[in-house]
């Protein structure tokens, strides 16, 4: 029963996690701010051309970004209670954070020696609540401080539990779509994307029936291949990793390392599929996997909801179509240019769907990345702060792996960029808009 916005205002709402919020550039830059920036130009251009229905043309475009760091779809949808007016369009970008919540389901001691007693005690509602709180806090501490991880690890969820969680995610998508239909809210969904070559997997696991000898073989092959890598023998290392994948085809670490070796030899077209498989087989997914991305696309298609494939938008701007650090700062948060591309795609889709209000994108000038960054107020200090936020996040993420050295190395690089940006030793790109992760060295600087 939300009322319509005041006359002359056109409202956009957005829900999701930190990517929707625009991390690490929040609140100045991200998908919603870029959408507003682009639509304001499409509206002003339409007005100057005398097109559209002037009585309905908005004077102001208002954005309500309801996204919160770490929110999964269920928590993101709850934020709709904060709305005071019915938005003209709702942006939904979710799917990365589904394993950050309901941690009590993932408690590794759920089959403990006391499981029989637990089943009897679970008749008590009070016990169920207390057990859930305890299990969730236990898992939060394990994730926060980083458990002692090994090369061969266990997936976060059993196959059956993973299926149940995916089915629950689909139900939540359906419920969100139904709510928006009943409330008369037009929606635009994103199929989320994550970094591939720029982020290594958290957990790698072997086949369920793998023997102790098979596991020892995996560790031996890994050590052998890493020795080749350290000596720069990329082809030899790749051969070893391929041998390992013949025996353990879902071992994420082997896929990622093989992709690294192939990329080092310039064979990016061959490396791409292995980076993608490393993401799909990650036993601790903090990037939306294929099943979750497919669920979003399928529910959107069935409900007639317009949908933007984030990977499809970004791949043409990546080398050999591999989503890397030119487009993502870490696992899921785009660079400035990545956010710009996604925001423009969303705005142009909205404009195409509302020709009565906005001039068609085909009639607008090409989107100007530098102008968007400057007009949305992203300067040296904002870039330096974004580098610090990214460094802190990577330091935390390093504890999720058996070997977090690569993430810590990148975190130190971001921290150094922040320091040098503030000291004036380096500056953004020549147009003042280079990604926070890619400040260029000023001529003459050491």
C-alpha positions as CSV (number, residue, x, y, z in Angstrom):
1,X,0.0,0.0,0.0
2,X,2.9,2.4,-0.6
3,X,1.9,5.8,-2.0
4,X,3.2,7.1,-5.2
5,X,6.2,9.5,-5.1
6,X,5.5,13.3,-5.1
7,X,4.8,14.9,-8.4
8,X,7.9,15.6,-10.4
9,X,10.0,12.9,-8.8
10,X,11.0,9.6,-10.3
11,X,12.2,7.1,-7.7
12,X,14.7,4.2,-8.1
13,X,15.3,1.8,-5.3
14,X,18.1,-0.8,-5.0
15,X,18.5,-3.8,-2.8
16,X,21.4,-6.3,-2.4
17,X,24.7,-6.6,-0.6
18,X,28.0,-4.6,-0.8
19,X,28.1,-4.7,-4.6
20,X,24.8,-2.9,-4.8
21,X,26.0,-0.5,-2.1
22,X,29.0,0.3,-4.3
23,X,31.8,-0.9,-2.1
24,X,34.5,0.3,-1.9
25,X,33.4,3.6,-3.4
26,X,30.1,3.9,-1.5
27,X,28.3,6.2,-1.4
28,X,29.6,8.3,-4.3
29,X,30.0,5.6,-7.0
30,X,28.3,2.3,-7.8
31,X,25.5,1.0,-10.0
32,X,22.6,3.2,-8.6
33,X,24.5,6.5,-8.8
34,X,25.6,5.7,-12.3
35,X,22.0,4.8,-13.3
36,X,20.8,8.1,-11.9
37,X,23.6,10.0,-13.7
38,X,22.9,8.4,-17.0
39,X,19.1,8.8,-16.7
40,X,19.3,12.5,-15.8
41,X,21.1,13.0,-19.1
42,X,18.6,10.9,-21.0
43,X,15.8,12.9,-19.4
44,X,17.4,16.4,-20.0
45,X,18.2,15.4,-23.6
46,X,14.6,14.3,-24.1
47,X,13.3,17.5,-22.7
48,X,15.6,19.7,-24.9
49,X,14.5,17.7,-27.9
50,X,10.8,18.3,-27.0
51,X,10.0,14.6,-26.9
52,X,8.0,12.5,-24.5
53,X,5.0,13.4,-22.4
54,X,6.0,16.6,-20.7
55,X,3.3,16.3,-18.1
56,X,4.9,13.1,-16.8
57,X,8.5,14.1,-17.3
58,X,10.3,14.2,-13.9
59,X,12.1,17.1,-12.5
60,X,14.1,15.0,-10.1
61,X,15.4,11.4,-10.1
62,X,15.6,10.1,-6.5
63,X,17.6,7.0,-5.6
64,X,17.0,4.9,-2.5
65,X,20.0,2.6,-2.1
66,X,18.8,0.1,0.6
67,X,21.7,-2.3,0.1
68,X,23.7,-3.4,3.2
69,X,27.2,-5.0,3.4
70,X,26.9,-8.8,3.6
71,X,23.2,-9.0,3.0
72,X,21.9,-12.2,1.3
73,X,18.7,-12.1,-0.7
74,X,16.4,-12.7,2.3
75,X,17.9,-9.8,4.3
76,X,18.0,-7.6,1.2
77,X,14.3,-8.1,0.5
78,X,13.5,-7.1,4.1
79,X,15.0,-3.7,3.4
80,X,12.0,-2.9,1.3
81,X,10.2,-2.1,4.5
82,X,12.2,1.1,4.6
83,X,10.5,2.5,1.5
84,X,8.1,5.4,2.0
85,X,7.0,5.6,-1.6
86,X,6.4,3.1,-4.4
87,X,9.5,3.2,-6.6
88,X,9.2,3.4,-10.3
89,X,11.8,0.7,-10.6
90,X,13.6,-1.6,-8.2
91,X,17.2,-2.8,-8.9
92,X,18.1,-6.2,-7.5
93,X,21.7,-7.4,-7.5
94,X,22.1,-10.4,-5.2
95,X,23.5,-13.9,-5.0
96,X,27.1,-13.6,-3.7
97,X,26.3,-13.7,0.0
98,X,24.1,-16.8,0.3
99,X,26.8,-18.7,2.3
100,X,27.4,-15.8,4.7
101,X,24.1,-16.5,6.5
102,X,22.2,-19.3,8.2
103,X,25.6,-20.5,9.4
104,X,24.1,-22.9,12.0
105,X,23.3,-25.2,9.1
106,X,27.0,-25.4,8.3
107,X,28.2,-26.2,11.8
108,X,30.9,-28.9,11.4
109,X,29.8,-30.5,14.7
110,X,26.2,-31.2,13.7
111,X,27.1,-34.9,13.6
112,X,28.8,-34.9,16.9
113,X,29.0,-37.8,19.5
114,X,26.0,-36.0,21.2
115,X,23.9,-35.9,18.0
116,X,21.5,-38.5,19.4
117,X,21.0,-36.5,22.5
118,X,20.6,-33.3,20.4
119,X,17.8,-34.9,18.4
120,X,15.9,-35.6,21.6
121,X,16.6,-32.2,23.1
122,X,15.5,-30.5,19.8
123,X,11.9,-31.2,20.9
124,X,12.4,-28.1,23.0
125,X,11.9,-24.7,21.1
126,X,14.3,-23.1,23.6
127,X,17.0,-25.6,22.9
128,X,16.6,-25.2,19.1
129,X,17.1,-21.4,19.4
130,X,20.1,-21.8,21.8
131,X,21.7,-24.4,19.6
132,X,21.2,-22.3,16.5
133,X,22.8,-19.2,18.1
134,X,25.7,-21.2,19.4
135,X,26.4,-22.9,16.1
136,X,26.1,-19.6,14.2
137,X,28.5,-17.8,16.6
138,X,30.9,-20.8,16.3
139,X,31.0,-20.6,12.6
140,X,31.3,-16.8,12.6
141,X,34.4,-17.1,14.7
142,X,35.9,-19.8,12.4
143,X,35.3,-17.6,9.4
144,X,36.5,-14.4,11.1
145,X,39.7,-15.7,12.5
146,X,40.4,-18.3,9.8
147,X,40.5,-21.9,10.8
148,X,43.7,-24.0,10.1
149,X,43.0,-24.8,6.5
150,X,44.6,-27.5,4.3
151,X,45.1,-27.9,0.6
152,X,42.5,-30.7,0.6
153,X,39.5,-29.3,2.4
154,X,35.8,-30.1,2.9
155,X,33.1,-28.1,1.2
156,X,31.0,-25.8,3.3
157,X,27.8,-27.8,2.7
158,X,27.0,-31.4,1.9
159,X,25.5,-32.0,-1.5
160,X,22.0,-32.4,0.0
161,X,22.3,-29.2,2.1
162,X,23.6,-27.3,-1.0
163,X,20.5,-28.4,-2.9
164,X,18.2,-27.3,-0.1
165,X,19.8,-23.9,0.1
166,X,19.6,-23.4,-3.6
167,X,15.9,-24.4,-3.6
168,X,15.3,-21.9,-0.8
169,X,17.1,-19.2,-2.8
170,X,14.7,-19.9,-5.8
171,X,11.7,-19.6,-3.5
172,X,12.9,-16.3,-2.2
173,X,13.3,-15.1,-5.8
174,X,9.8,-16.1,-6.6
175,X,8.5,-14.4,-3.4
176,X,10.3,-11.2,-4.3
177,X,8.9,-11.3,-7.8
178,X,5.4,-11.9,-6.5
179,X,5.6,-9.1,-4.0
180,X,6.7,-6.6,-6.7
181,X,3.9,-7.7,-9.0
182,X,1.3,-7.2,-6.3
183,X,2.8,-3.8,-5.3
184,X,3.0,-2.6,-8.9
185,X,6.7,-2.1,-8.8
186,X,8.7,-2.6,-12.0
187,X,12.0,-4.5,-11.4
188,X,15.3,-5.0,-13.1
189,X,17.4,-7.9,-11.9
190,X,21.1,-8.6,-12.4
191,X,22.7,-11.9,-12.8
192,X,25.8,-11.2,-10.7
193,X,29.4,-11.7,-11.8
194,X,32.6,-12.3,-9.8
195,X,36.3,-12.2,-10.5
196,X,37.8,-15.3,-12.2
197,X,41.5,-14.9,-12.8
198,X,41.9,-12.3,-10.1
199,X,40.7,-14.4,-7.1
200,X,41.8,-17.9,-6.1
201,X,39.3,-20.4,-4.6
202,X,38.7,-20.7,-0.9
203,X,38.4,-24.5,-0.6
204,X,39.3,-27.4,-2.8
205,X,38.0,-30.9,-2.2
206,X,38.5,-34.3,-3.7
207,X,36.0,-37.0,-4.6
208,X,34.0,-38.3,-1.7
209,X,35.4,-41.8,-2.2
210,X,39.1,-40.7,-2.4
211,X,41.4,-42.9,-0.4
212,X,44.2,-41.7,1.7
213,X,46.6,-42.6,-1.0
214,X,44.6,-40.6,-3.5
215,X,44.8,-37.6,-1.2
216,X,48.5,-38.0,-0.7
217,X,48.8,-38.1,-4.5
218,X,47.0,-34.7,-4.8
219,X,49.4,-33.2,-2.3
220,X,52.4,-34.6,-4.1
221,X,51.3,-33.3,-7.5
222,X,50.6,-29.9,-6.0
223,X,54.1,-29.7,-4.5
224,X,55.7,-30.9,-7.8
225,X,53.7,-28.3,-9.9
226,X,54.4,-25.5,-7.5
227,X,58.1,-26.2,-7.7
228,X,57.9,-25.9,-11.5
229,X,56.0,-22.6,-11.1
230,X,58.6,-21.2,-8.7
231,X,61.2,-21.9,-11.3
232,X,59.2,-20.4,-14.1
233,X,58.6,-23.7,-15.9
234,X,55.0,-22.9,-16.7
235,X,54.5,-25.7,-19.3
236,X,55.9,-28.4,-16.9
237,X,53.6,-27.1,-14.1
238,X,50.6,-27.1,-16.4
239,X,51.3,-30.7,-17.4
240,X,51.3,-31.7,-13.7
241,X,48.1,-29.9,-13.0
242,X,46.4,-31.5,-15.9
243,X,47.4,-34.9,-14.6
244,X,45.9,-34.0,-11.3
245,X,42.6,-32.9,-12.9
246,X,42.4,-36.2,-14.7
247,X,42.1,-37.8,-11.3
248,X,40.2,-35.1,-9.4
249,X,38.3,-33.1,-12.1
250,X,36.6,-30.8,-9.5
251,X,39.7,-29.8,-7.5
252,X,39.4,-26.0,-7.7
253,X,43.0,-25.2,-6.8
254,X,44.3,-27.3,-9.7
255,X,42.0,-25.5,-12.1
256,X,43.1,-22.1,-10.9
257,X,46.8,-22.9,-10.9
258,X,46.5,-24.4,-14.4
259,X,44.8,-21.2,-15.5
260,X,47.7,-19.2,-14.0
261,X,50.3,-21.2,-15.8
262,X,48.5,-21.0,-19.2
263,X,48.1,-17.2,-18.7
264,X,51.8,-16.9,-17.9
265,X,52.5,-18.4,-21.3
266,X,50.0,-16.0,-23.0
267,X,47.5,-18.8,-23.7
268,X,44.5,-16.8,-22.2
269,X,41.9,-18.4,-24.4
270,X,42.8,-21.8,-22.8
271,X,43.2,-20.4,-19.3
272,X,39.7,-18.8,-19.2
273,X,37.6,-22.0,-18.8
274,X,39.9,-23.2,-15.9
275,X,39.5,-19.9,-14.1
276,X,35.7,-20.3,-14.5
277,X,35.8,-23.9,-13.2
278,X,37.8,-22.8,-10.2
279,X,35.0,-20.5,-9.3
280,X,32.3,-23.1,-9.9
281,X,34.0,-25.8,-7.8
282,X,35.0,-23.6,-4.8
283,X,34.0,-25.4,-1.7
284,X,33.4,-22.2,0.2
285,X,31.6,-20.0,-2.4
286,X,31.7,-16.3,-1.8
287,X,31.0,-15.6,-5.5
288,X,27.7,-16.6,-7.0
289,X,28.1,-20.0,-8.7
290,X,26.5,-21.1,-11.9
291,X,23.5,-22.7,-10.1
292,X,22.7,-19.4,-8.3
293,X,23.2,-17.3,-11.5
294,X,21.0,-19.7,-13.4
295,X,18.3,-19.5,-10.8
296,X,18.1,-15.7,-11.1
297,X,18.0,-15.9,-14.9
298,X,15.3,-18.6,-15.0
299,X,13.0,-17.0,-12.4
300,X,13.3,-13.6,-14.2
301,X,12.5,-15.2,-17.6
302,X,9.5,-17.1,-16.2
303,X,8.2,-13.9,-14.5
304,X,8.9,-11.6,-17.4
305,X,11.4,-9.6,-15.4
306,X,14.1,-7.7,-17.5
307,X,17.5,-9.1,-16.5
308,X,21.1,-7.9,-17.1
309,X,23.8,-10.5,-17.2
310,X,26.7,-8.7,-15.4
311,X,29.3,-11.1,-16.9
312,X,27.9,-10.5,-20.4
313,X,28.3,-6.7,-19.9
314,X,31.9,-6.9,-18.6
315,X,33.5,-9.7,-20.7
316,X,33.9,-7.6,-23.8
317,X,36.1,-5.2,-21.8
318,X,38.4,-8.0,-20.4
319,X,41.4,-9.6,-22.1
320,X,40.1,-12.8,-23.8
321,X,36.9,-12.4,-22.0
322,X,38.4,-13.4,-18.6
323,X,36.9,-11.4,-15.6
324,X,40.1,-10.2,-14.0
325,X,41.5,-7.4,-11.8
326,X,40.9,-4.8,-14.5
327,X,37.2,-5.1,-13.7
328,X,37.2,-6.5,-10.1
329,X,39.1,-5.2,-7.1
330,X,38.7,-8.5,-5.2
331,X,36.2,-11.4,-5.4
332,X,33.0,-9.5,-6.3
333,X,33.4,-5.8,-6.1
334,X,33.9,-4.1,-9.4
335,X,36.5,-1.4,-10.2
336,X,35.2,2.0,-11.0
337,X,35.0,1.1,-14.7
338,X,33.2,-2.1,-13.9
339,X,30.6,-0.3,-11.9
340,X,30.3,2.3,-14.7
341,X,29.6,-0.4,-17.3
342,X,27.0,-2.1,-15.2
343,X,25.3,1.2,-14.3
344,X,25.1,2.3,-17.9
345,X,23.7,-1.1,-19.0
346,X,20.9,-0.8,-16.4
347,X,20.1,2.9,-17.2
348,X,19.9,2.2,-20.9
349,X,17.6,-0.7,-20.3
350,X,15.3,1.5,-18.2
351,X,15.4,4.3,-20.8
352,X,14.5,1.8,-23.5
353,X,11.5,0.5,-21.5
354,X,10.3,4.1,-20.8
355,X,10.4,6.1,-24.1
356,X,7.7,8.3,-22.7
357,X,10.2,9.7,-20.2
358,X,13.7,9.2,-21.4
359,X,15.3,9.6,-24.8
360,X,16.4,6.3,-26.3
361,X,20.0,5.4,-25.6
362,X,20.7,5.1,-29.3
363,X,20.1,8.9,-29.6
364,X,22.3,9.8,-26.7
365,X,26.1,10.5,-26.8
366,X,28.4,7.7,-25.9
367,X,28.7,7.3,-22.1
368,X,31.7,9.3,-20.8
369,X,33.5,7.4,-18.0
370,X,35.7,10.3,-17.0
371,X,32.8,12.7,-16.8
372,X,30.8,10.2,-14.6
373,X,33.7,9.8,-12.2
374,X,34.3,13.5,-11.9
375,X,30.7,14.6,-11.7
376,X,29.9,12.0,-9.0
377,X,32.7,13.4,-6.9
378,X,35.4,10.6,-7.0
379,X,38.7,12.2,-6.4
380,X,42.1,11.2,-5.0
381,X,40.9,11.0,-1.4
382,X,38.0,8.8,-2.4
383,X,40.3,6.5,-4.4
384,X,42.7,6.3,-1.6
385,X,39.9,5.4,0.9
386,X,38.6,2.8,-1.5
387,X,42.1,1.2,-1.7
388,X,42.2,1.0,2.1
389,X,38.7,-0.6,2.2
390,X,39.8,-3.2,-0.4
391,X,43.1,-3.9,1.4
392,X,41.2,-4.6,4.7
393,X,38.7,-6.9,2.9
394,X,41.5,-8.9,1.3
395,X,43.3,-9.3,4.6
396,X,40.2,-10.8,6.1
397,X,39.6,-13.0,3.0
398,X,43.2,-14.3,3.3
399,X,42.1,-16.3,6.4
400,X,39.6,-18.4,4.4
401,X,42.4,-20.2,2.4
402,X,45.1,-22.7,3.2
403,X,47.5,-20.2,1.6
404,X,46.4,-16.6,1.8
405,X,49.7,-15.1,0.7
406,X,48.5,-14.0,-2.7
407,X,45.6,-12.1,-1.2
408,X,47.8,-10.5,1.4
409,X,50.2,-9.5,-1.3
410,X,47.5,-7.8,-3.2
411,X,46.2,-6.2,0.0
412,X,49.7,-4.7,0.6
413,X,49.6,-3.4,-2.9
414,X,46.3,-1.6,-2.3
415,X,47.6,-0.1,1.0
416,X,50.7,1.2,-0.8
417,X,48.6,2.7,-3.5
418,X,46.5,4.5,-0.8
419,X,49.6,5.9,0.8
420,X,51.2,7.0,-2.5
421,X,47.9,8.6,-3.7
422,X,47.7,10.7,-0.6
423,X,51.4,11.6,-0.8
424,X,51.0,12.7,-4.5
425,X,53.5,10.1,-5.6
426,X,51.0,8.6,-8.0
427,X,47.8,9.9,-9.5
428,X,44.7,8.6,-11.2
429,X,44.7,8.0,-14.9
430,X,45.3,10.7,-17.4
431,X,41.6,11.6,-17.5
432,X,41.4,11.7,-13.7
433,X,39.2,8.6,-13.6
434,X,41.4,5.5,-13.5
435,X,40.2,2.6,-11.3
436,X,41.2,2.8,-7.7
437,X,43.1,-0.4,-8.3
438,X,45.1,1.0,-11.2
439,X,46.6,4.4,-10.4
440,X,49.3,5.3,-12.8
441,X,52.7,6.5,-11.8
442,X,53.1,10.2,-12.6
443,X,56.0,11.0,-15.0
444,X,59.2,11.6,-13.0
445,X,57.9,9.9,-9.8
446,X,60.1,7.2,-8.3
